[in-house]
PDB file of C-alpha atoms in Angstrom:
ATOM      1  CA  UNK Y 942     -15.494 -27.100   0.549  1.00  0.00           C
ATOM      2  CA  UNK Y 943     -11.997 -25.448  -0.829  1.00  0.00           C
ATOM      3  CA  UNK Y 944     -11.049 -28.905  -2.192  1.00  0.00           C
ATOM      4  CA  UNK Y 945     -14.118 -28.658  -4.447  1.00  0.00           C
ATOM      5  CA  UNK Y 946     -13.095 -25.432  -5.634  1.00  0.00           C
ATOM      6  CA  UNK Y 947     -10.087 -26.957  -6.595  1.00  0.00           C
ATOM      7  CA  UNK Y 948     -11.959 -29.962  -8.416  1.00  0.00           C
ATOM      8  CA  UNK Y 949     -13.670 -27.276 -10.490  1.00  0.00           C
ATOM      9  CA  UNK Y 950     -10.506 -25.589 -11.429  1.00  0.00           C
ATOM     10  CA  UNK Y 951      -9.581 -28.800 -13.023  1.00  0.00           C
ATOM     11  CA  UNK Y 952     -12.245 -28.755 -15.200  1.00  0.00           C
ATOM     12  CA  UNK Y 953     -11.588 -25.377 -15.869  1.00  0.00           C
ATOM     13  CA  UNK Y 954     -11.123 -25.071 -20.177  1.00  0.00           C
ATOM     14  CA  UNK Y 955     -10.269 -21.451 -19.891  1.00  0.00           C
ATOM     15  CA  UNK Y 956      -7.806 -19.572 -18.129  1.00  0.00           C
ATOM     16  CA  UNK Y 957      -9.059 -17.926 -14.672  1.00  0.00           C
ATOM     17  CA  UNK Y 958     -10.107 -14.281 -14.896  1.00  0.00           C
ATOM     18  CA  UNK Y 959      -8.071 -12.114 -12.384  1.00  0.00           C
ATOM     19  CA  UNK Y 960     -11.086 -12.616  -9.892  1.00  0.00           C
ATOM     20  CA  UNK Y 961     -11.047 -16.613 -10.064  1.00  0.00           C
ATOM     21  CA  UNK Y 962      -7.499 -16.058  -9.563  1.00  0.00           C
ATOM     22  CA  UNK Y 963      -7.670 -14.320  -6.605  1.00  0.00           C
ATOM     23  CA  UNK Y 964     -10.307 -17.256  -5.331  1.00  0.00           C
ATOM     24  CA  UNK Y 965      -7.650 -19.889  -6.626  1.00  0.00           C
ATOM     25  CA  UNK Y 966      -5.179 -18.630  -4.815  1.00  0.00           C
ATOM     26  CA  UNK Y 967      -6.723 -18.172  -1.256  1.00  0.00           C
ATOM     27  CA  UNK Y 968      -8.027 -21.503  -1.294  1.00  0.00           C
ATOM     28  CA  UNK Y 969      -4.709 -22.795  -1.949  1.00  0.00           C
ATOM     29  CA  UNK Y 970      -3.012 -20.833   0.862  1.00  0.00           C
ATOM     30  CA  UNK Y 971      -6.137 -21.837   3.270  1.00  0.00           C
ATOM     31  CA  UNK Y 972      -5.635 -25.650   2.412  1.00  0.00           C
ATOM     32  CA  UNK Y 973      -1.864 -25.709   1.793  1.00  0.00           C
ATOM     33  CA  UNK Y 974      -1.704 -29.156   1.057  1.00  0.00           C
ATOM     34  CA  UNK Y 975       0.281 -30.916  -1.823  1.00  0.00           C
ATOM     35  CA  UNK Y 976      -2.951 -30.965  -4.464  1.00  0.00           C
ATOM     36  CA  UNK Y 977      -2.656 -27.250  -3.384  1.00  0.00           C
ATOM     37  CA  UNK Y 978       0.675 -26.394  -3.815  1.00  0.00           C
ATOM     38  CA  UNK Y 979       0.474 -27.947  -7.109  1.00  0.00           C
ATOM     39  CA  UNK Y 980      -1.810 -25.895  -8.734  1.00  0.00           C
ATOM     40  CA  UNK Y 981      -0.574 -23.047  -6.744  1.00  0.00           C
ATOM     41  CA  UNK Y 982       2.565 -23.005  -8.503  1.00  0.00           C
ATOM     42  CA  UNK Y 983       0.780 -23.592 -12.056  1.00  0.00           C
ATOM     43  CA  UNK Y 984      -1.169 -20.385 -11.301  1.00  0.00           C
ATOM     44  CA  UNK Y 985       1.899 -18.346 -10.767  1.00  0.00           C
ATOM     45  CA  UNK Y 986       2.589 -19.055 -14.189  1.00  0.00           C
ATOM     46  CA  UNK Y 987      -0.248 -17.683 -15.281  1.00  0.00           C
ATOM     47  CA  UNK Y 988       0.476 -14.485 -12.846  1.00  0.00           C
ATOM     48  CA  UNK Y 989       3.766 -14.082 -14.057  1.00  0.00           C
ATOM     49  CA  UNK Y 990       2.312 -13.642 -17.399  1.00  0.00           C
ATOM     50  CA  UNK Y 991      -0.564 -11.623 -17.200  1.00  0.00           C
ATOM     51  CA  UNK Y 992      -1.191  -9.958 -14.283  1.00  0.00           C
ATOM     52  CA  UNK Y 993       2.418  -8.127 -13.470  1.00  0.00           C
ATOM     53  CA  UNK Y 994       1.024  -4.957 -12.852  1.00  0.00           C
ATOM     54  CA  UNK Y 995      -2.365  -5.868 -10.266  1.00  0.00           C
ATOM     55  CA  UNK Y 996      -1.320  -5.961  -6.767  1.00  0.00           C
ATOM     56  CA  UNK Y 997      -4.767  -7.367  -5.700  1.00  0.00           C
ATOM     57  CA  UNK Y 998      -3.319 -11.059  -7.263  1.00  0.00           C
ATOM     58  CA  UNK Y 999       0.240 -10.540  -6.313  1.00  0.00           C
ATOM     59  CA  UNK Y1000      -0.084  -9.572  -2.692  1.00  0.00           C
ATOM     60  CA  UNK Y1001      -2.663 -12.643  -3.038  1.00  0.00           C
ATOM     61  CA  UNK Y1002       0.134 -14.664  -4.453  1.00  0.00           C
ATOM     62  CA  UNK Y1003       2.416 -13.544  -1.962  1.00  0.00           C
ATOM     63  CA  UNK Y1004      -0.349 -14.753   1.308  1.00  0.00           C
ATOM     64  CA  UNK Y1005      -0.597 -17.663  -0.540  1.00  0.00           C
ATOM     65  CA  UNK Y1006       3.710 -18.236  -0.815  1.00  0.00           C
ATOM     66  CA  UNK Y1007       4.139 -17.481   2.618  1.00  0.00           C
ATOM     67  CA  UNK Y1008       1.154 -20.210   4.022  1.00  0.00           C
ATOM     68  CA  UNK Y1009       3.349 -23.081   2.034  1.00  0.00           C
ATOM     69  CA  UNK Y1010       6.287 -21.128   3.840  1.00  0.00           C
ATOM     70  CA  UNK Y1011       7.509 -20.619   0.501  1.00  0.00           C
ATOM     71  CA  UNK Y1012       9.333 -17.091   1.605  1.00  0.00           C
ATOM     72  CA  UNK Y1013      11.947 -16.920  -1.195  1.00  0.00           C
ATOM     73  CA  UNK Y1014       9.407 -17.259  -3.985  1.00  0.00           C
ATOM     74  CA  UNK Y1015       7.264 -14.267  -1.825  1.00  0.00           C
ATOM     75  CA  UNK Y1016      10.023 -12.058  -1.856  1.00  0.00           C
ATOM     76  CA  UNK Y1017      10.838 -12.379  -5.510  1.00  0.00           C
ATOM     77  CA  UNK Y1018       6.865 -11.268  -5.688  1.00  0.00           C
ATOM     78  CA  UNK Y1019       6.934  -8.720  -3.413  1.00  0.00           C
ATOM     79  CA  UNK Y1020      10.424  -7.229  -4.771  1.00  0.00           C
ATOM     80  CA  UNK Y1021       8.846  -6.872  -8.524  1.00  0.00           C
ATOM     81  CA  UNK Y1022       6.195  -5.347  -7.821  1.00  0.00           C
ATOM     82  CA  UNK Y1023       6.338  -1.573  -8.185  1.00  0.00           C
ATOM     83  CA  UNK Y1024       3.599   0.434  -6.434  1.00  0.00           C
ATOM     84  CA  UNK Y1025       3.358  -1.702  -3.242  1.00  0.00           C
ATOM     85  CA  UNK Y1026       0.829  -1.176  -0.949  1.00  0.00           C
ATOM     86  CA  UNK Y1027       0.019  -1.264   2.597  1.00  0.00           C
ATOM     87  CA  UNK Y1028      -1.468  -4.812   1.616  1.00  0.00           C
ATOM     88  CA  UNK Y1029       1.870  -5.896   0.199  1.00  0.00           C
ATOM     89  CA  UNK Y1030       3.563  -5.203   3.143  1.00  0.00           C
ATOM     90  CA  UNK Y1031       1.556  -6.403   5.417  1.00  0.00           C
ATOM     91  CA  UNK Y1032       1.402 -10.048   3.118  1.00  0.00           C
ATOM     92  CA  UNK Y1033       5.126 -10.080   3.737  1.00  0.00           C
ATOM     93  CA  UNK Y1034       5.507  -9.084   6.846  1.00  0.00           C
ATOM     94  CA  UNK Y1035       2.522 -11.104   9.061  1.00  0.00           C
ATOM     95  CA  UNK Y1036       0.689 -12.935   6.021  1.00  0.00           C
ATOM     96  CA  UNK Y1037      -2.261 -10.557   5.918  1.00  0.00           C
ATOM     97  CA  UNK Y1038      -5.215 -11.556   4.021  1.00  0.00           C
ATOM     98  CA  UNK Y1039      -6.384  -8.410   2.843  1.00  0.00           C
ATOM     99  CA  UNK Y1040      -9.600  -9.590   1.497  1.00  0.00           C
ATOM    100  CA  UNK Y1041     -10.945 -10.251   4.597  1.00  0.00           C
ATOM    101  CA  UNK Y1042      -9.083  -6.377   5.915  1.00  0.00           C
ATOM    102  CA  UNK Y1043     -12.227  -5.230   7.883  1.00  0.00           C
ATOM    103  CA  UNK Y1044     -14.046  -8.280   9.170  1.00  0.00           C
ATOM    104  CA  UNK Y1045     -12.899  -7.314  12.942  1.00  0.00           C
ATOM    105  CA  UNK Y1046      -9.258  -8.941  13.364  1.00  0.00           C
ATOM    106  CA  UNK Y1047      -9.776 -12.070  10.957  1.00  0.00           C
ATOM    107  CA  UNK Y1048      -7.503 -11.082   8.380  1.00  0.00           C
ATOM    108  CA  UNK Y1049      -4.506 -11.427  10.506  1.00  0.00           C
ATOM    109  CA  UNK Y1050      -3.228 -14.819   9.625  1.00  0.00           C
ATOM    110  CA  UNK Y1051      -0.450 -17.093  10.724  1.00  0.00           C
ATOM    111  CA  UNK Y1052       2.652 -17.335   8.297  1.00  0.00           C
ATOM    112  CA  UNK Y1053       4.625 -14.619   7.308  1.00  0.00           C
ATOM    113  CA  UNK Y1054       7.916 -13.342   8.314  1.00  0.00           C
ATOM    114  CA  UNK Y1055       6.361 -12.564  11.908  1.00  0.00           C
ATOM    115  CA  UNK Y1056       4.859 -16.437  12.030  1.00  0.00           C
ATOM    116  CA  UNK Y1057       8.485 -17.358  11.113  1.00  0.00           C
ATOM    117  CA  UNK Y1058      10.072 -15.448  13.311  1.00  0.00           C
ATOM    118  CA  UNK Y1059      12.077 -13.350  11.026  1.00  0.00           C
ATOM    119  CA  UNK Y1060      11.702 -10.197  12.962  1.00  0.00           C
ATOM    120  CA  UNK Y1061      14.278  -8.287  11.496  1.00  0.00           C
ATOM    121  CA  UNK Y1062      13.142  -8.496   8.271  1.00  0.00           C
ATOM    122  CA  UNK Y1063       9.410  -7.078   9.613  1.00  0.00           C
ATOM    123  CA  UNK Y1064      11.658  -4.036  10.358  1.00  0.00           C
ATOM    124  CA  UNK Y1065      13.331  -3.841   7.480  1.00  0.00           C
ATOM    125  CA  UNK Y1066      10.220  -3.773   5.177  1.00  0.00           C
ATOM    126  CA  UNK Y1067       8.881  -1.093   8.087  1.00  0.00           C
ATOM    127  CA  UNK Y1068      11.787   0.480   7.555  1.00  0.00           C
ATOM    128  CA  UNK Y1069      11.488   0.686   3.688  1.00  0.00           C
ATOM    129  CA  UNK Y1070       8.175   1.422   3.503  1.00  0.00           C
ATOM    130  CA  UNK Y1071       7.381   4.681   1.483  1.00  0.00           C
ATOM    131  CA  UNK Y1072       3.726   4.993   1.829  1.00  0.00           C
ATOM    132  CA  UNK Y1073       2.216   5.581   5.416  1.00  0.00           C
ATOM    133  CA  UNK Y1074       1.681   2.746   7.208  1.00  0.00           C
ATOM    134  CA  UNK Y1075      -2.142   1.821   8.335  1.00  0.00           C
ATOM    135  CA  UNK Y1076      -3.203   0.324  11.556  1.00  0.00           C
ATOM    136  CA  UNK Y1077      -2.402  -3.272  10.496  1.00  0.00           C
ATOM    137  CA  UNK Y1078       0.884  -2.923   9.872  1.00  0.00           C
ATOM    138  CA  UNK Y1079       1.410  -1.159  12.551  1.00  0.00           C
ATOM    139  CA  UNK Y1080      -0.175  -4.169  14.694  1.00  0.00           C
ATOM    140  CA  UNK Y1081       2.397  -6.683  13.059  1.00  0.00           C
ATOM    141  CA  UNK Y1082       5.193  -4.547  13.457  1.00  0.00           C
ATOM    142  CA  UNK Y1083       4.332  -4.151  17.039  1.00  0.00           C
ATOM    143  CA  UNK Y1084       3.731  -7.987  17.380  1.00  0.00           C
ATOM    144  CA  UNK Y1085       7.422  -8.389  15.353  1.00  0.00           C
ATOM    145  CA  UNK Y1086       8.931  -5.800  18.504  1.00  0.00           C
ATOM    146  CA  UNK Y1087       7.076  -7.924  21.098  1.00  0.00           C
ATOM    147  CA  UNK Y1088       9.116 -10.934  19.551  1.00  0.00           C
ATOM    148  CA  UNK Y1089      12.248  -9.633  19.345  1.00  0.00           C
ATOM    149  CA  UNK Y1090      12.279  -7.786  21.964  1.00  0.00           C
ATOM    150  CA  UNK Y1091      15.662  -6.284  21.450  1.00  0.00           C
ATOM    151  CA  UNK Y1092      17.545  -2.246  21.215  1.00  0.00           C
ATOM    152  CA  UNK Y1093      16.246  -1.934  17.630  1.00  0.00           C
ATOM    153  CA  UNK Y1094      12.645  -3.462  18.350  1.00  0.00           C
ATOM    154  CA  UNK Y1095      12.255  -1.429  21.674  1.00  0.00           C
ATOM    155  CA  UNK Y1096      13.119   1.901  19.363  1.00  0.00           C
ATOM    156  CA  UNK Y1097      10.614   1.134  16.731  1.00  0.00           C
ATOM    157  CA  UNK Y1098       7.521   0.148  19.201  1.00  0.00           C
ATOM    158  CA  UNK Y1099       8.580   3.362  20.796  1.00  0.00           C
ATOM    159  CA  UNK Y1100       8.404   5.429  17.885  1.00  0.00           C
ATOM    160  CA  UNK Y1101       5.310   3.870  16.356  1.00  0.00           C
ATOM    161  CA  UNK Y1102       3.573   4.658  19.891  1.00  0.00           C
ATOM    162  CA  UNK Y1103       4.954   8.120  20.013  1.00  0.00           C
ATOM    163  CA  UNK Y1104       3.140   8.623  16.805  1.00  0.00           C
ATOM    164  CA  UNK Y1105      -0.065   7.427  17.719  1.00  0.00           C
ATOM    165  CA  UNK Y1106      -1.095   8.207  21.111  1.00  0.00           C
TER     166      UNK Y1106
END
């Protein structure tokens, strides 16, 4: 079904509506294959032009970047945009889809710097957050401490526990 979505989009004559965007993107992060990647990177284009300022496509952008394991590209994302969200952190740090945010645990997903074992860097964007974290992120973090496991992970899973029992 997601490949014919992506049929469609080439017969697209218009550009994609922040919405169809959105769509676009998700089904190339759930198929991740090279048809998918390809267009992938010809709608970041079109992000990069018009649609700087709406987190809803760039943290969308960013899940899709870290399912090709594209993490460089992500950050870039992630780094220009300027009101981040939880959702933006949460795309970099485990891969989160928030579209799918409160259909029971589904929207955890598997790439992101906690898929790729890049711990540390889940602690850093904790670390740099400066909007209160939600429940998700504090799941990844905690699944980031479990991975680690080391002084600096034990101190954060402390202190996120602390604060929430």
């Amino acid at each position: 079904m997601p490949e014919k979505a992506l049929d469609l989009f080439d017969t697209m004559t218009i550009e994609p509506d922040h919405v169809t965007l959105v769509v676009l993107l998700n089904v190339c992060a759930q198929l991740a294959s090279d048809r998918a990647k390809t267009i992938g990177k010809k709608l970041l284009q079109q992000i990069s032009n018009n649609y700087q300022n709406n987190n809803i496509v760039l943290n969308t952008a960013i899940h899709m970047l870290m399912k090709f394991g594209d993490i460089k590209s992500a950050e870039n994302i992630f780094y220009s945009i300027k009101n981040k969200d939880n959702f933006t952190f949460g795309a970099m740090m485990k891969g989160t889809d928030f579209l799918d945010k409160f259909s029971n645990f589904s929207f955890i997903l598997k790439l992101g710097y906690v898929e790729n074992e890049q711990y540390e860097k889940v602690f850093d964007l904790y670390e740099e957050m400066n909007i209160k974290p939600d429940d998700i992120i504090y799941i990844i973090v905690l699944n980031a401490c479990a991975g680690l496991s080391n002084y600096r992970a034990m101190n954060i899973g402390k202190q996120i526990l602390q604060k929430n029992l």
